[in-house]
Amino acid sequence: MTAERVNPPDLSPPAGFSHAVVAAGSRVVFLAGQTALDGDGKVVSDTLPEQFTRALTNLLTALRAAGGTPADLARVTVYATDVAAYREHARELGRLWRELAGRDYPAMAVVEVVRLWDEEAMVELDGFAVLP
């Protein structure tokens, strides 16, 4: 994939995301929502950073199984049950993102939801990638 990150000077500087991603490639991979489930289908933690780490790891595992890498991500949506808590942990979550996925940020949004499918889940990530 070739990905051009577009961050217009007329918009506020992005931190941990890109305003737009122009992606060109031959395959689009749509990634289902991933929470902090382990291989047995149990939520692994009761802290937001640990759940975020597992949810992102699960998303990247699905992406790699489809032949992609974190740099191929074009769009990720984060669903959080508590955006205030997400903001409180933003610096740590950003560090975790960089450790697991690098600095080629996709277009992103964080959306607060009442609850997620997995009742103990605090965060869920989904997205799509464009592969070469």
Coordinates of N, CA, C and O in Angstrom, one line a residue:
M1 N 0.8 -1.2 0.0 CA 0.0 0.0 0.0 C 0.9 1.2 0.0 O 1.9 1.3 0.6
T2 N 0.4 2.2 -0.7 CA 1.0 3.6 -0.5 C 0.0 4.4 0.3 O -1.2 4.3 0.0
A3 N 0.5 5.1 1.2 CA -0.4 5.9 2.1 C 0.1 7.3 2.2 O 1.3 7.4 2.6
E4 N -0.7 8.2 1.9 CA -0.3 9.6 2.0 C -1.1 10.1 3.2 O -2.3 10.1 3.2
R5 N -0.4 10.5 4.3 CA -1.1 11.1 5.4 C -1.3 12.6 5.1 O -0.3 13.3 4.8
V6 N -2.5 13.1 5.2 CA -2.8 14.5 4.9 C -3.2 15.2 6.1 O -4.2 14.8 6.7
N7 N -2.5 16.2 6.5 CA -2.8 17.0 7.7 C -2.7 18.5 7.3 O -1.7 19.2 7.4
P8 N -3.9 19.0 6.8 CA -3.9 20.4 6.4 C -3.5 21.4 7.4 O -3.9 21.3 8.6
P9 N -2.8 22.5 7.1 CA -2.3 23.5 8.0 C -3.5 24.3 8.6 O -3.4 24.9 9.7
D10 N -4.7 24.2 8.0 CA -5.8 25.0 8.4 C -6.5 24.3 9.6 O -7.4 24.8 10.3
L11 N -6.2 23.0 9.8 CA -6.8 22.2 10.9 C -5.8 22.2 12.1 O -4.6 22.3 11.9
S12 N -6.3 21.9 13.3 CA -5.4 21.8 14.4 C -4.4 20.7 14.2 O -4.8 19.7 13.6
P13 N -3.2 20.8 14.7 CA -2.2 19.7 14.5 C -2.7 18.4 15.1 O -3.1 18.4 16.3
P14 N -2.6 17.3 14.4 CA -3.1 16.0 14.9 C -2.1 15.5 15.9 O -0.9 15.6 15.8
A15 N -2.6 14.8 16.9 CA -1.7 14.1 17.9 C -2.2 12.7 18.0 O -3.3 12.4 18.6
G16 N -1.5 11.7 17.5 CA -1.9 10.3 17.5 C -2.9 9.9 16.5 O -3.5 8.8 16.6
F17 N -3.0 10.7 15.5 CA -3.9 10.3 14.3 C -3.6 11.2 13.2 O -2.8 12.1 13.3
S18 N -4.1 10.9 12.0 CA -4.0 11.7 10.8 C -5.3 12.2 10.4 O -6.3 11.5 10.6
H19 N -5.4 13.4 9.9 CA -6.7 14.0 9.5 C -7.3 13.2 8.4 O -8.5 13.0 8.3
A20 N -6.5 12.8 7.4 CA -6.9 12.0 6.3 C -5.8 11.1 5.8 O -4.6 11.4 6.1
V21 N -6.2 10.0 5.2 CA -5.2 9.1 4.7 C -5.7 8.7 3.3 O -6.8 8.2 3.1
V22 N -4.8 9.0 2.3 CA -5.1 8.6 0.9 C -4.4 7.3 0.7 O -3.1 7.3 0.7
A23 N -5.1 6.2 0.5 CA -4.5 4.9 0.4 C -4.7 4.4 -1.0 O -5.8 4.5 -1.6
A24 N -3.7 3.8 -1.5 CA -3.8 3.1 -2.8 C -3.2 1.7 -2.7 O -2.1 1.5 -2.1
G25 N -3.9 0.8 -3.1 CA -3.5 -0.6 -3.0 C -4.4 -1.5 -3.8 O -5.4 -1.0 -4.4
S26 N -4.2 -2.8 -3.7 CA -5.1 -3.7 -4.4 C -6.1 -4.5 -3.6 O -7.0 -5.1 -4.1
R27 N -5.9 -4.5 -2.3 CA -6.8 -5.3 -1.4 C -7.2 -4.4 -0.2 O -6.4 -3.7 0.4
V28 N -8.5 -4.4 0.1 CA -9.0 -3.8 1.3 C -9.4 -4.8 2.3 O -10.1 -5.8 2.0
V29 N -8.9 -4.7 3.5 CA -9.2 -5.6 4.6 C -10.1 -4.9 5.6 O -9.7 -3.8 6.2
F30 N -11.3 -5.3 5.9 CA -12.2 -4.8 6.9 C -12.0 -5.6 8.2 O -12.2 -6.8 8.2
L31 N -11.7 -4.9 9.2 CA -11.3 -5.5 10.5 C -12.5 -5.4 11.5 O -12.9 -4.3 11.8
A32 N -13.0 -6.5 12.0 CA -14.1 -6.5 12.9 C -13.6 -5.9 14.2 O -12.5 -5.8 14.6
G33 N -14.6 -5.4 15.0 CA -14.3 -4.9 16.3 C -13.7 -5.9 17.2 O -14.1 -7.1 17.3
Q34 N -12.6 -5.4 17.9 CA -11.8 -6.3 18.8 C -11.8 -5.7 20.2 O -11.5 -4.5 20.3
T35 N -12.2 -6.5 21.2 CA -12.1 -6.1 22.5 C -10.9 -6.8 23.2 O -10.1 -7.4 22.5
A36 N -10.8 -6.8 24.5 CA -9.7 -7.4 25.2 C -9.9 -8.9 25.5 O -9.6 -9.4 26.5
L37 N -10.5 -9.6 24.5 CA -10.7 -11.0 24.7 C -9.4 -11.8 24.5 O -8.7 -11.6 23.6
D38 N -9.3 -12.8 25.4 CA -8.2 -13.8 25.2 C -8.7 -14.9 24.3 O -9.8 -14.9 23.8
G39 N -7.8 -15.9 24.1 CA -8.2 -17.0 23.2 C -9.4 -17.8 23.7 O -10.0 -18.6 22.9
D40 N -9.7 -17.7 25.0 CA -10.9 -18.5 25.5 C -12.1 -17.6 25.5 O -13.2 -18.1 26.1
G41 N -12.1 -16.4 25.0 CA -13.2 -15.5 24.9 C -13.5 -14.8 26.2 O -14.7 -14.4 26.4
K42 N -12.5 -14.6 27.1 CA -12.7 -13.9 28.3 C -12.0 -12.6 28.3 O -10.9 -12.5 27.8
V43 N -12.6 -11.5 28.8 CA -11.9 -10.2 28.9 C -10.8 -10.3 29.9 O -10.9 -10.8 31.0
V44 N -9.6 -9.9 29.5 CA -8.4 -10.1 30.2 C -8.1 -9.2 31.4 O -7.2 -9.6 32.2
S45 N -8.7 -8.1 31.5 CA -8.3 -7.1 32.5 C -9.4 -6.2 32.9 O -10.4 -6.2 32.2
D46 N -9.3 -5.5 34.0 CA -10.3 -4.5 34.3 C -9.7 -3.1 34.3 O -10.2 -2.2 34.9
T47 N -8.5 -2.9 33.6 CA -8.0 -1.6 33.5 C -8.0 -1.2 32.0 O -7.8 -2.0 31.1
L48 N -8.2 0.1 31.8 CA -8.3 0.6 30.4 C -7.0 0.4 29.6 O -7.1 -0.1 28.5
P49 N -5.9 0.7 30.1 CA -4.6 0.5 29.3 C -4.4 -0.9 29.0 O -4.0 -1.2 27.8
E50 N -4.6 -1.8 29.9 CA -4.4 -3.3 29.6 C -5.5 -3.8 28.6 O -5.1 -4.5 27.7
Q51 N -6.7 -3.3 28.7 CA -7.7 -3.7 27.7 C -7.4 -3.1 26.3 O -7.6 -3.8 25.3
F52 N -6.9 -1.9 26.3 CA -6.6 -1.2 25.0 C -5.4 -2.0 24.4 O -5.5 -2.3 23.2
T53 N -4.4 -2.4 25.2 CA -3.3 -3.2 24.6 C -3.8 -4.5 24.0 O -3.4 -4.8 22.9
R54 N -4.7 -5.2 24.7 CA -5.2 -6.5 24.2 C -6.0 -6.3 23.0 O -5.9 -7.0 22.0
A55 N -6.9 -5.3 23.0 CA -7.8 -5.0 21.9 C -7.0 -4.7 20.6 O -7.3 -5.2 19.5
L56 N -6.0 -3.8 20.8 CA -5.1 -3.4 19.7 C -4.3 -4.6 19.2 O -4.2 -4.9 18.0
T57 N -3.8 -5.4 20.1 CA -3.1 -6.6 19.7 C -4.0 -7.6 18.9 O -3.6 -8.1 17.9
N58 N -5.2 -7.7 19.4 CA -6.2 -8.6 18.7 C -6.4 -8.0 17.2 O -6.5 -8.8 16.3
L59 N -6.6 -6.7 17.1 CA -6.8 -6.1 15.8 C -5.7 -6.3 14.9 O -5.8 -6.7 13.7
L60 N -4.4 -6.1 15.4 CA -3.2 -6.3 14.6 C -3.0 -7.8 14.3 O -2.5 -8.1 13.2
T61 N -3.4 -8.7 15.2 CA -3.3 -10.1 14.9 C -4.2 -10.5 13.7 O -3.8 -11.2 12.8
A62 N -5.4 -10.0 13.7 CA -6.4 -10.2 12.5 C -5.8 -9.6 11.3 O -5.8 -10.2 10.2
L63 N -5.2 -8.4 11.4 CA -4.6 -7.7 10.2 C -3.5 -8.5 9.6 O -3.4 -8.8 8.4
R64 N -2.6 -9.0 10.5 CA -1.4 -9.8 10.1 C -1.9 -11.1 9.4 O -1.3 -11.5 8.4
A65 N -2.9 -11.7 10.0 CA -3.4 -13.0 9.4 C -4.0 -12.7 8.0 O -4.0 -13.7 7.2
A66 N -4.4 -11.5 7.7 CA -4.9 -11.2 6.4 C -3.8 -10.7 5.5 O -4.0 -10.3 4.3
G67 N -2.5 -10.7 6.0 CA -1.4 -10.3 5.2 C -1.0 -8.9 5.3 O -0.1 -8.4 4.5
G68 N -1.5 -8.1 6.3 CA -1.2 -6.7 6.4 C -0.2 -6.4 7.6 O 0.1 -7.3 8.4
T69 N 0.2 -5.2 7.7 CA 1.0 -4.7 8.7 C 0.3 -3.4 9.3 O -0.6 -2.9 8.7
P70 N 0.7 -3.0 10.5 CA 0.2 -1.8 11.1 C 0.2 -0.6 10.1 O -0.7 0.3 10.1
A71 N 1.3 -0.5 9.3 CA 1.4 0.7 8.4 C 0.3 0.6 7.3 O 0.1 1.7 6.7
D72 N -0.4 -0.5 7.1 CA -1.4 -0.6 6.1 C -2.8 -0.1 6.6 O -3.7 0.0 5.9
L73 N -2.9 0.2 7.9 CA -4.1 0.7 8.5 C -4.5 2.0 7.9 O -3.7 3.0 7.9
A74 N -5.7 2.1 7.4 CA -6.1 3.4 6.8 C -7.1 4.1 7.8 O -7.2 5.3 7.8
R75 N -7.9 3.3 8.5 CA -8.9 3.9 9.4 C -9.1 3.0 10.6 O -9.2 1.8 10.5
V76 N -9.1 3.6 11.8 CA -9.4 2.9 13.0 C -10.4 3.7 13.8 O -10.3 4.9 13.9
T77 N -11.5 3.0 14.3 CA -12.4 3.7 15.2 C -12.3 3.0 16.6 O -12.2 1.8 16.7
V78 N -12.2 3.9 17.6 CA -12.1 3.4 19.0 C -13.4 3.7 19.6 O -13.9 4.8 19.7
Y79 N -14.0 2.7 20.2 CA -15.3 2.8 20.9 C -14.9 2.7 22.4 O -14.4 1.6 22.8
A80 N -15.2 3.7 23.2 CA -14.9 3.6 24.6 C -16.2 3.9 25.4 O -17.0 4.7 25.1
T81 N -16.3 3.1 26.5 CA -17.4 3.3 27.4 C -17.3 4.5 28.3 O -18.3 4.9 28.9
D82 N -16.1 5.1 28.3 CA -15.9 6.3 29.2 C -14.8 7.1 28.5 O -13.6 6.9 28.7
V83 N -15.2 8.1 27.7 CA -14.2 9.0 27.0 C -13.4 9.8 28.0 O -12.2 10.0 27.8
A84 N -14.0 10.2 29.1 CA -13.2 10.9 30.1 C -12.0 10.1 30.6 O -10.9 10.5 30.7
A85 N -12.3 8.8 30.9 CA -11.2 7.9 31.3 C -10.2 7.7 30.2 O -9.0 7.6 30.4
Y86 N -10.7 7.6 29.0 CA -9.8 7.5 27.8 C -8.9 8.7 27.7 O -7.7 8.5 27.5
R87 N -9.4 9.9 27.9 CA -8.6 11.1 27.9 C -7.5 11.1 29.0 O -6.4 11.5 28.8
E88 N -8.0 10.6 30.2 CA -7.0 10.6 31.3 C -5.8 9.7 31.0 O -4.7 9.9 31.5
H89 N -6.0 8.6 30.2 CA -5.0 7.7 29.9 C -4.4 7.9 28.5 O -3.6 7.1 28.0
A90 N -4.7 9.1 27.9 CA -4.4 9.3 26.5 C -2.9 9.2 26.3 O -2.4 8.6 25.3
R91 N -2.1 9.7 27.1 CA -0.6 9.7 26.9 C -0.1 8.2 27.0 O 0.7 7.8 26.1
E92 N -0.6 7.5 27.9 CA -0.2 6.0 28.0 C -0.7 5.2 26.8 O 0.0 4.4 26.3
L93 N -2.0 5.5 26.4 CA -2.5 4.8 25.3 C -1.8 5.1 24.0 O -1.5 4.2 23.2
G94 N -1.4 6.4 23.9 CA -0.5 6.8 22.7 C 0.8 6.0 22.7 O 1.2 5.6 21.6
R95 N 1.4 5.9 23.9 CA 2.7 5.2 24.0 C 2.5 3.7 23.6 O 3.3 3.1 22.8
L96 N 1.4 3.1 24.1 CA 1.1 1.7 23.8 C 0.8 1.5 22.3 O 1.3 0.6 21.6
W97 N 0.1 2.5 21.7 CA -0.1 2.4 20.2 C 1.2 2.4 19.5 O 1.4 1.6 18.6
R98 N 2.1 3.4 19.8 CA 3.4 3.5 19.1 C 4.2 2.2 19.3 O 4.9 1.8 18.3
E99 N 4.2 1.6 20.5 CA 4.9 0.3 20.7 C 4.4 -0.8 19.8 O 5.2 -1.6 19.3
L100 N 3.1 -0.9 19.7 CA 2.5 -2.0 19.0 C 2.3 -1.7 17.5 O 2.4 -2.6 16.7
A101 N 2.0 -0.5 17.1 CA 1.6 -0.2 15.7 C 2.5 0.8 15.0 O 2.3 1.1 13.8
G102 N 3.4 1.5 15.7 CA 4.3 2.4 15.1 C 3.7 3.8 15.1 O 2.7 4.2 15.7
R103 N 4.3 4.7 14.2 CA 3.9 6.1 14.1 C 3.2 6.4 12.8 O 3.0 7.6 12.6
D104 N 2.9 5.5 12.0 CA 2.2 5.7 10.8 C 0.7 5.7 11.1 O 0.0 4.7 11.0
Y105 N 0.2 6.8 11.7 CA -1.2 6.8 12.2 C -2.2 6.8 11.1 O -2.1 7.5 10.1
P106 N -3.3 6.0 11.3 CA -4.4 6.0 10.4 C -5.3 7.2 10.7 O -5.1 7.9 11.8
A107 N -6.3 7.4 9.9 CA -7.4 8.3 10.3 C -8.1 7.6 11.4 O -8.3 6.4 11.4
M108 N -8.4 8.4 12.5 CA -9.0 7.8 13.7 C -10.1 8.6 14.3 O -10.2 9.8 14.0
A109 N -11.0 7.9 15.0 CA -12.0 8.6 15.8 C -12.2 7.8 17.1 O -12.0 6.6 17.1
V110 N -12.5 8.5 18.2 CA -12.9 7.9 19.4 C -14.4 8.2 19.7 O -14.7 9.4 19.7
V111 N -15.2 7.2 19.9 CA -16.6 7.4 20.1 C -17.0 6.8 21.4 O -16.7 5.7 21.7
E112 N -17.7 7.6 22.2 CA -18.2 7.0 23.5 C -19.5 6.2 23.2 O -20.4 6.7 22.5
V113 N -19.6 5.1 23.9 CA -20.8 4.2 23.7 C -21.3 3.8 25.1 O -20.5 3.9 26.1
V114 N -22.5 3.5 25.2 CA -23.1 3.1 26.5 C -22.5 1.8 27.0 O -22.2 1.7 28.2
R115 N -22.4 0.8 26.1 CA -21.7 -0.5 26.5 C -21.3 -1.2 25.2 O -21.7 -0.8 24.1
L116 N -20.5 -2.2 25.4 CA -20.0 -3.0 24.2 C -20.6 -4.4 24.3 O -21.2 -4.7 25.3
W117 N -20.4 -5.1 23.2 CA -21.0 -6.5 23.2 C -20.5 -7.3 24.4 O -21.2 -8.0 25.0
D118 N -19.1 -7.3 24.6 CA -18.6 -7.9 25.8 C -18.8 -7.0 27.0 O -18.1 -5.9 27.0
E119 N -19.6 -7.4 27.9 CA -20.1 -6.4 28.9 C -18.9 -5.9 29.8 O -19.0 -4.8 30.2
E120 N -17.9 -6.6 30.0 CA -16.8 -6.2 30.8 C -15.8 -5.3 30.0 O -14.9 -4.7 30.6
A121 N -16.0 -5.2 28.7 CA -15.1 -4.5 27.9 C -15.3 -3.0 28.1 O -16.4 -2.5 28.1
M122 N -14.1 -2.2 28.1 CA -14.1 -0.8 28.2 C -13.8 -0.1 26.9 O -14.1 1.1 26.7
V123 N -13.2 -0.9 26.0 CA -12.8 -0.3 24.7 C -12.9 -1.4 23.6 O -12.7 -2.6 23.9
E124 N -13.2 -1.0 22.4 CA -13.2 -1.8 21.2 C -12.7 -1.1 20.1 O -12.9 0.1 19.9
L125 N -11.9 -1.7 19.2 CA -11.3 -1.1 18.1 C -11.7 -1.9 16.8 O -11.7 -3.1 16.8
D126 N -12.1 -1.1 15.8 CA -12.3 -1.7 14.5 C -11.6 -0.8 13.4 O -11.1 0.2 13.7
G127 N -11.6 -1.3 12.2 CA -11.0 -0.4 11.2 C -10.9 -1.1 9.8 O -11.5 -2.2 9.6
F128 N -10.1 -0.5 8.9 CA -9.8 -1.2 7.7 C -8.4 -0.8 7.2 O -7.9 0.2 7.6
A129 N -7.9 -1.7 6.4 CA -6.5 -1.5 5.9 C -6.5 -1.7 4.4 O -7.4 -2.3 3.9
V130 N -5.6 -1.0 3.7 CA -5.4 -1.2 2.3 C -4.0 -1.8 2.1 O -3.0 -1.3 2.5
L131 N -4.0 -3.0 1.5 CA -2.8 -3.8 1.3 C -2.4 -3.6 -0.2 O -3.2 -3.4 -1.1
P132 N -1.0 -3.7 -0.4 CA -0.5 -3.6 -1.8 C -1.0 -4.7 -2.6 O -1.4 -5.8 -2.2

